[in-house]
XYZ file of C-alpha atoms in Angstrom:
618
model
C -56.673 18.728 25.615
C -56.285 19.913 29.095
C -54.989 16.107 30.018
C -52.191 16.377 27.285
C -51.037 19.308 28.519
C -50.485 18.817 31.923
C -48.660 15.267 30.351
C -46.432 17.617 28.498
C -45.858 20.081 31.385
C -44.851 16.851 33.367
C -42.724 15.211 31.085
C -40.979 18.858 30.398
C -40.481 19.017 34.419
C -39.203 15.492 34.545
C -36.990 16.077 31.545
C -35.747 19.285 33.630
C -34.961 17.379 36.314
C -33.295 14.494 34.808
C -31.194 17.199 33.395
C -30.400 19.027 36.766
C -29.025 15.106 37.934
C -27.067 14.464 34.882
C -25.337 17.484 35.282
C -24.710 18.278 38.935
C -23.058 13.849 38.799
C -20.376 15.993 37.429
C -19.068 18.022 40.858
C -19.170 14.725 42.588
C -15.584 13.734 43.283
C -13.895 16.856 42.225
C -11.865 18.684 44.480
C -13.076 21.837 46.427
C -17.099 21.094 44.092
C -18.405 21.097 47.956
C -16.556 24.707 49.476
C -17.765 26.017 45.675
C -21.745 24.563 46.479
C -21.779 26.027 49.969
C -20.445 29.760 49.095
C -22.485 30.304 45.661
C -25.816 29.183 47.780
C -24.381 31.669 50.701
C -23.738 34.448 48.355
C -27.178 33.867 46.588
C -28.855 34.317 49.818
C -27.278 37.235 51.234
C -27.498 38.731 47.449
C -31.278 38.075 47.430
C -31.547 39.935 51.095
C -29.386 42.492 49.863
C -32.389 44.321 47.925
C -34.827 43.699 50.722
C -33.025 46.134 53.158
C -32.830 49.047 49.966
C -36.176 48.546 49.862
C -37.616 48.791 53.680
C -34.928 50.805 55.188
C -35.976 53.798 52.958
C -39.303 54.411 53.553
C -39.312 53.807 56.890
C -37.127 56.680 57.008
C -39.552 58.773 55.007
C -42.329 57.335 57.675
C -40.442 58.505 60.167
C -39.448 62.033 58.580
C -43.156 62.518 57.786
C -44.329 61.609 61.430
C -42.654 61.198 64.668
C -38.929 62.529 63.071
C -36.887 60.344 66.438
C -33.262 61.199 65.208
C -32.304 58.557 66.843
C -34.397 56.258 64.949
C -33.466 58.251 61.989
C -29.191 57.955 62.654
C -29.958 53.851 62.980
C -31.977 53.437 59.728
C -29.568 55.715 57.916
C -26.448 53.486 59.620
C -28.044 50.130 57.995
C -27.523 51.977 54.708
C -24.263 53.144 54.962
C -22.904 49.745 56.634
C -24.444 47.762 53.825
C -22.866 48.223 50.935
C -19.975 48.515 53.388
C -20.353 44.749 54.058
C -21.813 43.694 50.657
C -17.939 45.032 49.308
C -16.307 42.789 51.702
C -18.164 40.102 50.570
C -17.575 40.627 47.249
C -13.462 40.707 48.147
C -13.854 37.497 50.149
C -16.655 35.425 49.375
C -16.468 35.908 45.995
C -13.328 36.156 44.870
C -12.677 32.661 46.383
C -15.532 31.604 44.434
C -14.467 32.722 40.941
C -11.606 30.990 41.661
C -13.152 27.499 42.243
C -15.335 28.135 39.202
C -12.243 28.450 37.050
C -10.356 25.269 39.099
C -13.923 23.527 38.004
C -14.023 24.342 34.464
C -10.834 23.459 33.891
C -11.579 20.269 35.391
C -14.916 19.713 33.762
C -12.883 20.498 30.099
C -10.327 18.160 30.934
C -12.731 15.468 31.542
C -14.376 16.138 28.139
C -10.934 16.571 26.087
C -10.031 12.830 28.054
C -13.389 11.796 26.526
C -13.149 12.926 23.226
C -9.756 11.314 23.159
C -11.128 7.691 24.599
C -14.102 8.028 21.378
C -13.512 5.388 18.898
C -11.939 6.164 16.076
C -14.724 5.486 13.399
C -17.169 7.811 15.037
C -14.723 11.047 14.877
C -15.305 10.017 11.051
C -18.533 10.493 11.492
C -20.002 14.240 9.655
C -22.826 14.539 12.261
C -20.948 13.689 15.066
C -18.031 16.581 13.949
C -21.537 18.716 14.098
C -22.023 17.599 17.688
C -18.583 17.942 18.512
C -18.384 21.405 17.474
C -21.514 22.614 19.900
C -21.083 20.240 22.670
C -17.149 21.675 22.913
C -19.137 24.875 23.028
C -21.147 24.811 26.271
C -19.876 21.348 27.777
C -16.975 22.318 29.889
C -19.445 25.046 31.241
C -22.727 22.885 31.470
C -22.192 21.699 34.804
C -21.588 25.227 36.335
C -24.400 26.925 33.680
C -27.017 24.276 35.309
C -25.882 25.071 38.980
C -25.920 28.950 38.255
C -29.892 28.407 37.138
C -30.541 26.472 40.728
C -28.803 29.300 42.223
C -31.257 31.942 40.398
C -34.534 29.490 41.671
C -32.896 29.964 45.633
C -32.700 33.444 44.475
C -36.053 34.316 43.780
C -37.412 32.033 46.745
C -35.401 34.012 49.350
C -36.712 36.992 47.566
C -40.069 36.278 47.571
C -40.555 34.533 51.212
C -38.977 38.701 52.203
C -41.441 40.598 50.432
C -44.516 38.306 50.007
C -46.565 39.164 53.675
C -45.262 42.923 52.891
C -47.744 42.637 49.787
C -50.474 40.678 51.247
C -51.037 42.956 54.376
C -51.267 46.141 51.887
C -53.254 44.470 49.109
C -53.403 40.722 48.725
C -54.904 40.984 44.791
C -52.226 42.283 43.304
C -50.359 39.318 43.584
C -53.079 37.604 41.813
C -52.544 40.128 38.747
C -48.486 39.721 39.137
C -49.273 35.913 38.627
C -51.474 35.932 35.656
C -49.107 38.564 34.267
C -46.004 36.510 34.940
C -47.505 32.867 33.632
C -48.219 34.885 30.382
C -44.435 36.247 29.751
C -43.470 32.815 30.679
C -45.355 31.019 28.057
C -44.158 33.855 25.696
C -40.552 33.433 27.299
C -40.540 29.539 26.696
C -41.958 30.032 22.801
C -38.638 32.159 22.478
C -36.654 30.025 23.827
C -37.297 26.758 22.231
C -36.900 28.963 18.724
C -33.819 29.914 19.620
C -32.813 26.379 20.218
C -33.688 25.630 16.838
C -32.336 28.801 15.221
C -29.252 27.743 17.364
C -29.066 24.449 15.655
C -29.549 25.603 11.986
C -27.055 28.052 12.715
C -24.745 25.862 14.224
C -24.513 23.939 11.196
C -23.456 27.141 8.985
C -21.021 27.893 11.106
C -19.155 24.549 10.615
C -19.278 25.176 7.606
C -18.293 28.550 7.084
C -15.303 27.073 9.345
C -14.371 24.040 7.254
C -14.629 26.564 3.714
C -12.550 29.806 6.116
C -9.583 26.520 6.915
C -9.626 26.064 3.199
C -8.412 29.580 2.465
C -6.237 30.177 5.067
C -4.785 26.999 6.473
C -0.740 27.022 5.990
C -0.799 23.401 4.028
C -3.319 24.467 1.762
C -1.888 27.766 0.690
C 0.509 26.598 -2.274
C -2.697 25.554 -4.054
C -5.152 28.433 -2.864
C -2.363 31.036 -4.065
C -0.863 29.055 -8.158
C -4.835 27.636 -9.108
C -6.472 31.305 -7.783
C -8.364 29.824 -5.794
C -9.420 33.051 -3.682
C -12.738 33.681 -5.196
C -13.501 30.246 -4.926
C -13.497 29.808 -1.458
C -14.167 33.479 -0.860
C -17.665 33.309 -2.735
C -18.303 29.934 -1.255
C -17.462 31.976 2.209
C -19.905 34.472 1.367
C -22.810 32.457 0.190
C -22.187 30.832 3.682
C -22.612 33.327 5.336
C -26.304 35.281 3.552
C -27.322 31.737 4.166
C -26.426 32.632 8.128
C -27.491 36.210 7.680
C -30.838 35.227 6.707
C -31.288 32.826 9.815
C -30.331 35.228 12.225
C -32.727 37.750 10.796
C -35.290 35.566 11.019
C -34.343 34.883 14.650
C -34.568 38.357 15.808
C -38.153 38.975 13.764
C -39.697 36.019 15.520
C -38.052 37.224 19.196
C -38.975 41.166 18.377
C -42.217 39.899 17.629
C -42.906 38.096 20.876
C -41.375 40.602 22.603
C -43.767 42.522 22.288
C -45.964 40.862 24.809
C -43.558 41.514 27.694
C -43.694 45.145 26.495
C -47.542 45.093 27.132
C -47.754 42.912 30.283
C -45.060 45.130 31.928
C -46.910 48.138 30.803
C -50.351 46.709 32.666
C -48.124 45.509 35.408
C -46.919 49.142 35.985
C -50.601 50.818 35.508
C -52.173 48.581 38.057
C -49.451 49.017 40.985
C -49.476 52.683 40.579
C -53.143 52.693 40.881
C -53.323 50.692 43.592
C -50.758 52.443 45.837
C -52.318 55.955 44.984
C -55.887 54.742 45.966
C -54.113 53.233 49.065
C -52.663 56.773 50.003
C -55.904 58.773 48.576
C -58.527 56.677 50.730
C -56.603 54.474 53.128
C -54.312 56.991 54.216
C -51.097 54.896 53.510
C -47.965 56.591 54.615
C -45.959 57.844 51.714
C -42.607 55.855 52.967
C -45.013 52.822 52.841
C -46.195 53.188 49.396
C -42.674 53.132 48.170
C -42.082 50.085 50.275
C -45.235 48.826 48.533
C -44.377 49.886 45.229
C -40.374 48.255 45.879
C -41.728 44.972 47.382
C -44.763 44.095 44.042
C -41.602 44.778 42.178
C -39.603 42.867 43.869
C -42.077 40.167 43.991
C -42.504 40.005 40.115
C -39.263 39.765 39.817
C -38.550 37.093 42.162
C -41.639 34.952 40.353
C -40.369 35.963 37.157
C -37.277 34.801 38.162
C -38.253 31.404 39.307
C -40.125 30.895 35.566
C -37.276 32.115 33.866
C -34.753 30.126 35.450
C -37.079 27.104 34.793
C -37.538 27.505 31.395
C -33.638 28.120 31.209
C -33.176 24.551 32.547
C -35.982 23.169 30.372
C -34.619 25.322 27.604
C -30.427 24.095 28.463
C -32.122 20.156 28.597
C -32.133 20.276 24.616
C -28.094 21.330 25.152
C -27.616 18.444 27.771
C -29.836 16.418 25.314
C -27.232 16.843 22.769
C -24.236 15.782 25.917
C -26.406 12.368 26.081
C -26.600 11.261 22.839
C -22.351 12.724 22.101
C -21.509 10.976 25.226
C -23.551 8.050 23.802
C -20.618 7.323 21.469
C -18.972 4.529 21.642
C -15.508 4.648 23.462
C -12.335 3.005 23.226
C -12.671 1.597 26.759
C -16.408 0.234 26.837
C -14.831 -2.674 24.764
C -11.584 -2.831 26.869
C -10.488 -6.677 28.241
C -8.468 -7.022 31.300
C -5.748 -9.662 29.243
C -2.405 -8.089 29.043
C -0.740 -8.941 25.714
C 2.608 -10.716 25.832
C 4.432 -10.476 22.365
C 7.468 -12.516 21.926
C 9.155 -14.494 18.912
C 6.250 -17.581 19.043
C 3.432 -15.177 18.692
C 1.312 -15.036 15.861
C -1.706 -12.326 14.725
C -4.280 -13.881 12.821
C -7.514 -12.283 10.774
C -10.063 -15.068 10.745
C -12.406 -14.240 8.310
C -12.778 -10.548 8.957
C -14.890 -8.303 6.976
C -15.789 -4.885 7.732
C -17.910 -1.716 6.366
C -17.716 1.927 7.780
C -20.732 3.134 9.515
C -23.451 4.371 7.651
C -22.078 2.402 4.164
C -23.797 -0.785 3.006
C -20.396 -1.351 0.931
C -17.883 -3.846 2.483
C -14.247 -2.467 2.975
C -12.938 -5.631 3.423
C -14.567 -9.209 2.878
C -13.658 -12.567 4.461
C -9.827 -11.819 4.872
C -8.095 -14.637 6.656
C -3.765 -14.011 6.987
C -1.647 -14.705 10.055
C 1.108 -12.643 10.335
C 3.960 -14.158 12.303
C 6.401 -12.532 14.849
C 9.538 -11.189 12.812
C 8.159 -11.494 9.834
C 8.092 -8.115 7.471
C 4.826 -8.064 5.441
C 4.037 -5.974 2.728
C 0.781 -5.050 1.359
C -0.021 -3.660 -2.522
C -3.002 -2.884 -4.143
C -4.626 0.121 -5.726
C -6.737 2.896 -3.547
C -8.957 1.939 -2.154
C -8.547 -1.464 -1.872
C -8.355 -1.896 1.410
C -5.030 -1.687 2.462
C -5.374 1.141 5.076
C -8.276 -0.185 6.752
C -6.809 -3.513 7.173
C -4.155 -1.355 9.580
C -6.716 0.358 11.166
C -8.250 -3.053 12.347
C -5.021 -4.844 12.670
C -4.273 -1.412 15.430
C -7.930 -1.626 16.692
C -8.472 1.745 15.301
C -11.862 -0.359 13.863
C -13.755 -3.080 15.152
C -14.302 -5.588 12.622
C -18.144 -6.180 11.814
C -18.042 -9.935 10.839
C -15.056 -12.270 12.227
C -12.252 -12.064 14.234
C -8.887 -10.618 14.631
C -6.590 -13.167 16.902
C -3.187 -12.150 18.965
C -1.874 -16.186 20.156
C -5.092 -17.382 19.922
C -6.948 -14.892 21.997
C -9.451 -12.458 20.438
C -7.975 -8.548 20.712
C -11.437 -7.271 21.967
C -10.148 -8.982 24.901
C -6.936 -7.769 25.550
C -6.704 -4.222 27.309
C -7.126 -1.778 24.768
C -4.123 0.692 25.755
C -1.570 -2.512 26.269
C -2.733 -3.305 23.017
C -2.284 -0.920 21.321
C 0.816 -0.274 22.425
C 2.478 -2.854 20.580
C 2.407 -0.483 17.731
C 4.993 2.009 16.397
C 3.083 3.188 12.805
C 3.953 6.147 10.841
C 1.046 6.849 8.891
C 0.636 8.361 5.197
C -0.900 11.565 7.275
C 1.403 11.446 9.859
C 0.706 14.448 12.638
C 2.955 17.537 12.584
C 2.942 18.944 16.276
C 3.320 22.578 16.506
C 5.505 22.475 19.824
C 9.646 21.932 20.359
C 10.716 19.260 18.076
C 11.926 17.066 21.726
C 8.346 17.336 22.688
C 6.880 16.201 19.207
C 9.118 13.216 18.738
C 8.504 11.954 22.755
C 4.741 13.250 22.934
C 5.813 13.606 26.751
C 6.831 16.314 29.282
C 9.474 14.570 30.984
C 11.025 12.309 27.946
C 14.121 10.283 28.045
C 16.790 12.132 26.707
C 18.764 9.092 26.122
C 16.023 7.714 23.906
C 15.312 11.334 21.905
C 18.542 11.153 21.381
C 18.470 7.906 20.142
C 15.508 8.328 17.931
C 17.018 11.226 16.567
C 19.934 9.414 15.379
C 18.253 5.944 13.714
C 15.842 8.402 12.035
C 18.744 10.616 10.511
C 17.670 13.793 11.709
C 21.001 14.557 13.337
C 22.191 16.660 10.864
C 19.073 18.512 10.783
C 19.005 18.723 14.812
C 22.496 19.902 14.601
C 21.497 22.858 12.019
C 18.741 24.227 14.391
C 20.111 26.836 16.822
C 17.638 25.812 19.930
C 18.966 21.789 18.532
C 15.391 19.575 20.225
C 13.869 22.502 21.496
C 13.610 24.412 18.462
C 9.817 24.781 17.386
C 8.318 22.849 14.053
C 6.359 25.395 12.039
C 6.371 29.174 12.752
C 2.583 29.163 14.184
C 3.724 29.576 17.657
C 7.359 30.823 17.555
C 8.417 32.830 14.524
C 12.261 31.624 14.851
C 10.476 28.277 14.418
C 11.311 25.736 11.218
C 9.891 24.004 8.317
C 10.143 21.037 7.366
C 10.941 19.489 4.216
C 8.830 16.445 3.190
C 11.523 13.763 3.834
C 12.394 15.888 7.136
C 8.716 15.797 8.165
C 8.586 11.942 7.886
C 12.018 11.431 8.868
C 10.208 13.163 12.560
C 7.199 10.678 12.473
C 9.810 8.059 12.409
C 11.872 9.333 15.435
C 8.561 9.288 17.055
C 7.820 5.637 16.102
C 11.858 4.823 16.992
C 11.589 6.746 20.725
C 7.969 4.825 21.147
C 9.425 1.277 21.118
C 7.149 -1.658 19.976
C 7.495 -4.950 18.377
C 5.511 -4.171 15.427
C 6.209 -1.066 13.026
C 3.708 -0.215 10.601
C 4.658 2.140 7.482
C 1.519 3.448 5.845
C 2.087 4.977 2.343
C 5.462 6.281 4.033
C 7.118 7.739 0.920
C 4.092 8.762 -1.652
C 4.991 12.457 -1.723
C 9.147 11.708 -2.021
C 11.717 11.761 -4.303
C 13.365 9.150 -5.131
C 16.700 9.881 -3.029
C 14.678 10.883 -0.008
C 12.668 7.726 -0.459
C 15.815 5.435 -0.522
C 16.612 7.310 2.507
C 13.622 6.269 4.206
C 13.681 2.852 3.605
C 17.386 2.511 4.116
C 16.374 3.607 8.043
C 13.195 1.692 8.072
C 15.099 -1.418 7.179
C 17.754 -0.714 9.670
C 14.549 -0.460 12.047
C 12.888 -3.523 11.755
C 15.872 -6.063 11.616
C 14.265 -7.499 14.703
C 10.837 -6.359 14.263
C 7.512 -7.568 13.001
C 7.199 -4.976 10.183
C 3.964 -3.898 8.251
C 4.429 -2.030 5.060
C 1.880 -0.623 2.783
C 2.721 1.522 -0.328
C 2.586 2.136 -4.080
C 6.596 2.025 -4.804
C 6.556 -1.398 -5.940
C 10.321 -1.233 -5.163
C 9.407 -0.937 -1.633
C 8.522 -5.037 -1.760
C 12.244 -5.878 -1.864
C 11.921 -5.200 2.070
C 9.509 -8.124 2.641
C 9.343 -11.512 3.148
C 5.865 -11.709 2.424
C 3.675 -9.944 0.149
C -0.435 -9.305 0.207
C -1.589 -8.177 -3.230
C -5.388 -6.474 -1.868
C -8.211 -5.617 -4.816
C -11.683 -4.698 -3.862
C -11.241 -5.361 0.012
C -9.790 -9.089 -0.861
C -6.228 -10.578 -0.751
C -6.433 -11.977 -4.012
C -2.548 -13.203 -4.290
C -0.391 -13.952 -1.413
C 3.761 -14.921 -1.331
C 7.121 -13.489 -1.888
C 8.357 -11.225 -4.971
C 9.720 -14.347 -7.024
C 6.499 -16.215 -6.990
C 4.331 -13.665 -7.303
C 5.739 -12.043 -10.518
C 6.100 -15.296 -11.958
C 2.368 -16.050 -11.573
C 1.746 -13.408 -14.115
C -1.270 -11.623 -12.299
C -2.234 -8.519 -11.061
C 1.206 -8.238 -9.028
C 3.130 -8.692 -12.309
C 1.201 -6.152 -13.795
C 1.134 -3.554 -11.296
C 5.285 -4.461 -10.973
C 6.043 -4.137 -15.138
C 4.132 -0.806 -15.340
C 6.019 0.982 -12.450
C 9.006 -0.502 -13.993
C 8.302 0.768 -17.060
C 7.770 4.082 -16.177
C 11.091 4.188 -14.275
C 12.856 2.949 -17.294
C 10.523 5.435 -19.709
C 11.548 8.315 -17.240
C 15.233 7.407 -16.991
C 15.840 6.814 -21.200
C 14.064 10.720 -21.530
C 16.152 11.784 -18.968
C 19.421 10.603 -20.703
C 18.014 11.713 -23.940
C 17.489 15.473 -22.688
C 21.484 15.291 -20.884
C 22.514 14.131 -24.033
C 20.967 16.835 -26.210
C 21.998 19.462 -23.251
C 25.835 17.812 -23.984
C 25.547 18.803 -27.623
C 23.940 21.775 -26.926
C 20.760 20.984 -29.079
C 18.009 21.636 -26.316
């Protein structure tokens, strides 16, 4: 038993360690991490010194009241304790001031570097439930993990400074009390560490409530959602939902503080023995060893002192064991895979011979045993405008995803000239693209800064963009024009857009981001009909020399392409232009004739109720 234990201690003090490496990596590189090292160790030291002179300089004054009563003696002891809080203020003003500031310069840094992570993840594993679980804690404590881990080595130099000061100061007035500190100190530390790893755990279920209680509190309040929440009264819905959420956390919590009121109670006891046994001590050392009272107080200050220098030194290494299941957590998150792990050093060169080819590709999401897609082989040739029908989920959008590299396929190949993508660089790449997606972003910020997606855009090319994407009018209307905000969230003289304005803005951000291939996904499902011919009217006018790739429902949308992919259960299952296709008489035909006839079914009730309205029947 004894074996396994020490096994366990040592793989707990490697784990510690391993943790204190991983994290400190972090300063290495950033600017001012060594000035910030060297004055949080200096200010740790004098701190831990600090306490040392309030506890000598005082009873030595009472020694020397009670005996020889030198004023001079007297005047210099008293001095020291008017000088040093004196000096521990300017060090405060100075040292640490300067300090705080490099703490915030290094947070700042150390949450950039996470944000630029999070943004380099691949796209599939943001899709991912558990990892938006991770996401949501790591984002919690990372940016501060670093510093949090440094802060605990700080507390260890602490308590050593500490305890090399007052240490012979106990062992010349009674060496066996620090026996009885240690035994009482290794049992609040096994008490300490019990806490702490059920906090960890409480942390964990609790964690998981609150993304939940998150995702449901959204639901109710979010802008986009509020139509529905407000004409289906949906308020007790989400409301109850809310609240069973949160007895669920109620309960966990109370649990929490039971277990850590309960263990608690141990310190209570151990302190309360700790106290008994140092008062005894220093009265029989004044009773029968005629100890000087100033000494006993020094006596008294330095076992305190002492206990809490060794307590400190447990307690800030069971906070490091305790923060290793938090770094832990950083491991396996920063475990995902990332956009650039994969990256190829190729640069892609697209020009009017180039071809992109799937050879064979098939592909299931993570976690699903179902294929997406299955054996697709098409080549899509430079200029030519594609378009892509089938019903949901079919297939359509995730054949964008891996034709963008959004998704990796899991079987086969996708080709640009011959030359596998994985092996291109994954920025260049990509940035052959110009999509507007079905849920294109809306970017609370100044509508310049939304359509560019840069501080210092090319107003020649907003300007542009703003123009092929008919928002002129619109930009025109607005009386900040481009800098006028989208959505009141930030700025209440802010706007909102319409549907067909929203997409009209994804557009103008696809126009100012120039790239041979445009990609509409699903770009008109929530239209009318006039804003919809408005939308295609610009995307044609966008793509004259462009490889275009369209995807949609609006069957009438296929008079834009020279090619069409007809997609059913992740397969391409017809393949050519409008003409052959409808005369095949397959699933194309089909899906064609019943869109058609609901146009024509809509349009004859439509004349029939103007009619009626003309004779004034209705």
């Amino acid at each position: 038993m004894k074996k396994l234990t020490d096994l366990s201690a040592m793989k707990d003090l490697r784990r510690s360690w391993d943790s204190i490496v991983y994290l400190m990596k972090y300063f290495k590189g950033q600017k001012h991490s060594a000035l910030y090292i060297f004055l949080q160790i200096l200010l740790t030291v004098l701190d831990a010194l600090v306490p040392v002179v309030y506890m000598i300089i005082p009873g030595l004054i009472i020694n020397e009241l009670s005996a020889d009563r030198d004023i001079k003696v007297i005047v210099s002891l008293a001095s020291v304790l008017v000088a040093v809080p004196l000096l521990n203020h300017l060090k405060e003003m100075t040292l640490r001031v300067k300090a705080s500031e490099l703490y915030r310069e290094l947070r700042r840094a150390f949450q950039g570097e996470l944000q630029s992570y999070v943004a380099d993840m691949e796209y599939a594993s943001l899709e991912d439930p558990k990892v938006a679980v991770q996401l949501n804690r790591i984002s919690m404590h990372a940016p501060n993990a670093p510093l949090e881990m440094f802060s605990y080595i700080l507390r260890l130099i602490n308590s050593f400074v500490k305890i090399l000061a007052v240490t012979s100061i106990i062992v010349y007035l009674n060496p066996a009390v620090i026996i009885v500190l240690l035994a009482i100190i290794a049992i609040n530390a096994v008490v300490t560490k019990k806490i702490n790893v059920a906090n960890y755990n409480f942390g964990l279920e609790l964690s998981k409530l609150d993304n939940e209680y998150w995702n449901e509190f959204y639901n109710l309040t979010d802008h986009s959602r509020g139509k529905e929440v407000r004409i289906f009264r949906l308020k007790d819905f989400f409301v109850n939902r809310d609240t069973g959420i949160g007895k669920k956390h109620d309960d966990v919590s109370k649990k929490q503080d039971k277990f850590g009121a309960r263990w608690r109670m141990v310190h209570a006891v151990t302190s309360a023995v700790q106290e008994a046994v140092l008062y005894l001590v220093a009265i029989l050392k004044v009773l029968f060893d005629d100890l000087a009272l100033g000494s006993m107080t020094i006596f008294m200050s330095a076992a305190s002192q002492f206990s809490s220098a060794v307590s400190g030194i447990f307690n800030a290494y069971l906070e490091i064991s305790s923060y290793s299941m938090n770094v832990d957590e950083m491991k396996a998150f920063r475990s995902q895979p990332t956009m650039l792990e994969n990256n190829g050093n190729k640069m892609p060169l697209y020009d009017k011979h180039s071809v992109i080819e799937f050879r064979d590709v098939s592909f299931k999401y993570p976690g699903s045993e179902r294929y997406a897609l299955r054996h697709l082989s098409v080549k899509i040739p430079c200029d030519q405008k594609l378009c892509i029908v089938g019903e949901n989920g079919s297939g359509k959008t995730t054949f964008v995803k891996l034709l963008t590299r959004l998704y990796v396929p899991t079987e086969g190949e996708i080709l640009l000239d011959g030359i596998n993508i994985m092996d291109y660089d994954y920025v260049k790449y990509q940035r052959l693209f110009a999509p507007v997606f079905q849920d294109f972003c809306r970017f609370n910020m100044p509508l310049s800064l939304g359509i560019a997606c840069e501080e210092n855009y090319d107003t020649d090319k907003l300007n542009n963009a703003v123009e092929r994407a008919g928002i002129k009018p619109l930009v025109d209307s607005l009386e900040k024009g481009v800098d006028t905000y989208v959505g009141k969230n930030i700025d209440p003289t802010g706007f909102e857009p319409s549907g067909g304005e929203d997409q009209k803005i994804a557009i103008a951000r696809a126009i100012y981001h120039d790239a041979p291939i445009y990609i509409l996904d699903e770009p008109t499902a929530a239209l009318d009909p006039f804003a919809e011919y408005e939308i295609y009217t610009k995307f044609t006018e966008m793509i004259t020399d462009r490889t275009a790739v369209l995807i949609t429902h609006r069957m009438a949308a296929v008079q834009l392409a020279e090619k069409i992919l007809v997609f059913q259960d992740g397969n391409i299952v017809e393949s050519g232009t409008h003409k052959e296709l409808y005369a095949q008489g397959g699933l194309y035909t089909e899906m064609f004739d019943k869109q058609a006839e609901f146009y024509v079914k809509a349009n004859e009730e439509k004349e029939a109720i103007d009619w009626r309205i003309g004779k004034n029947v209705v």
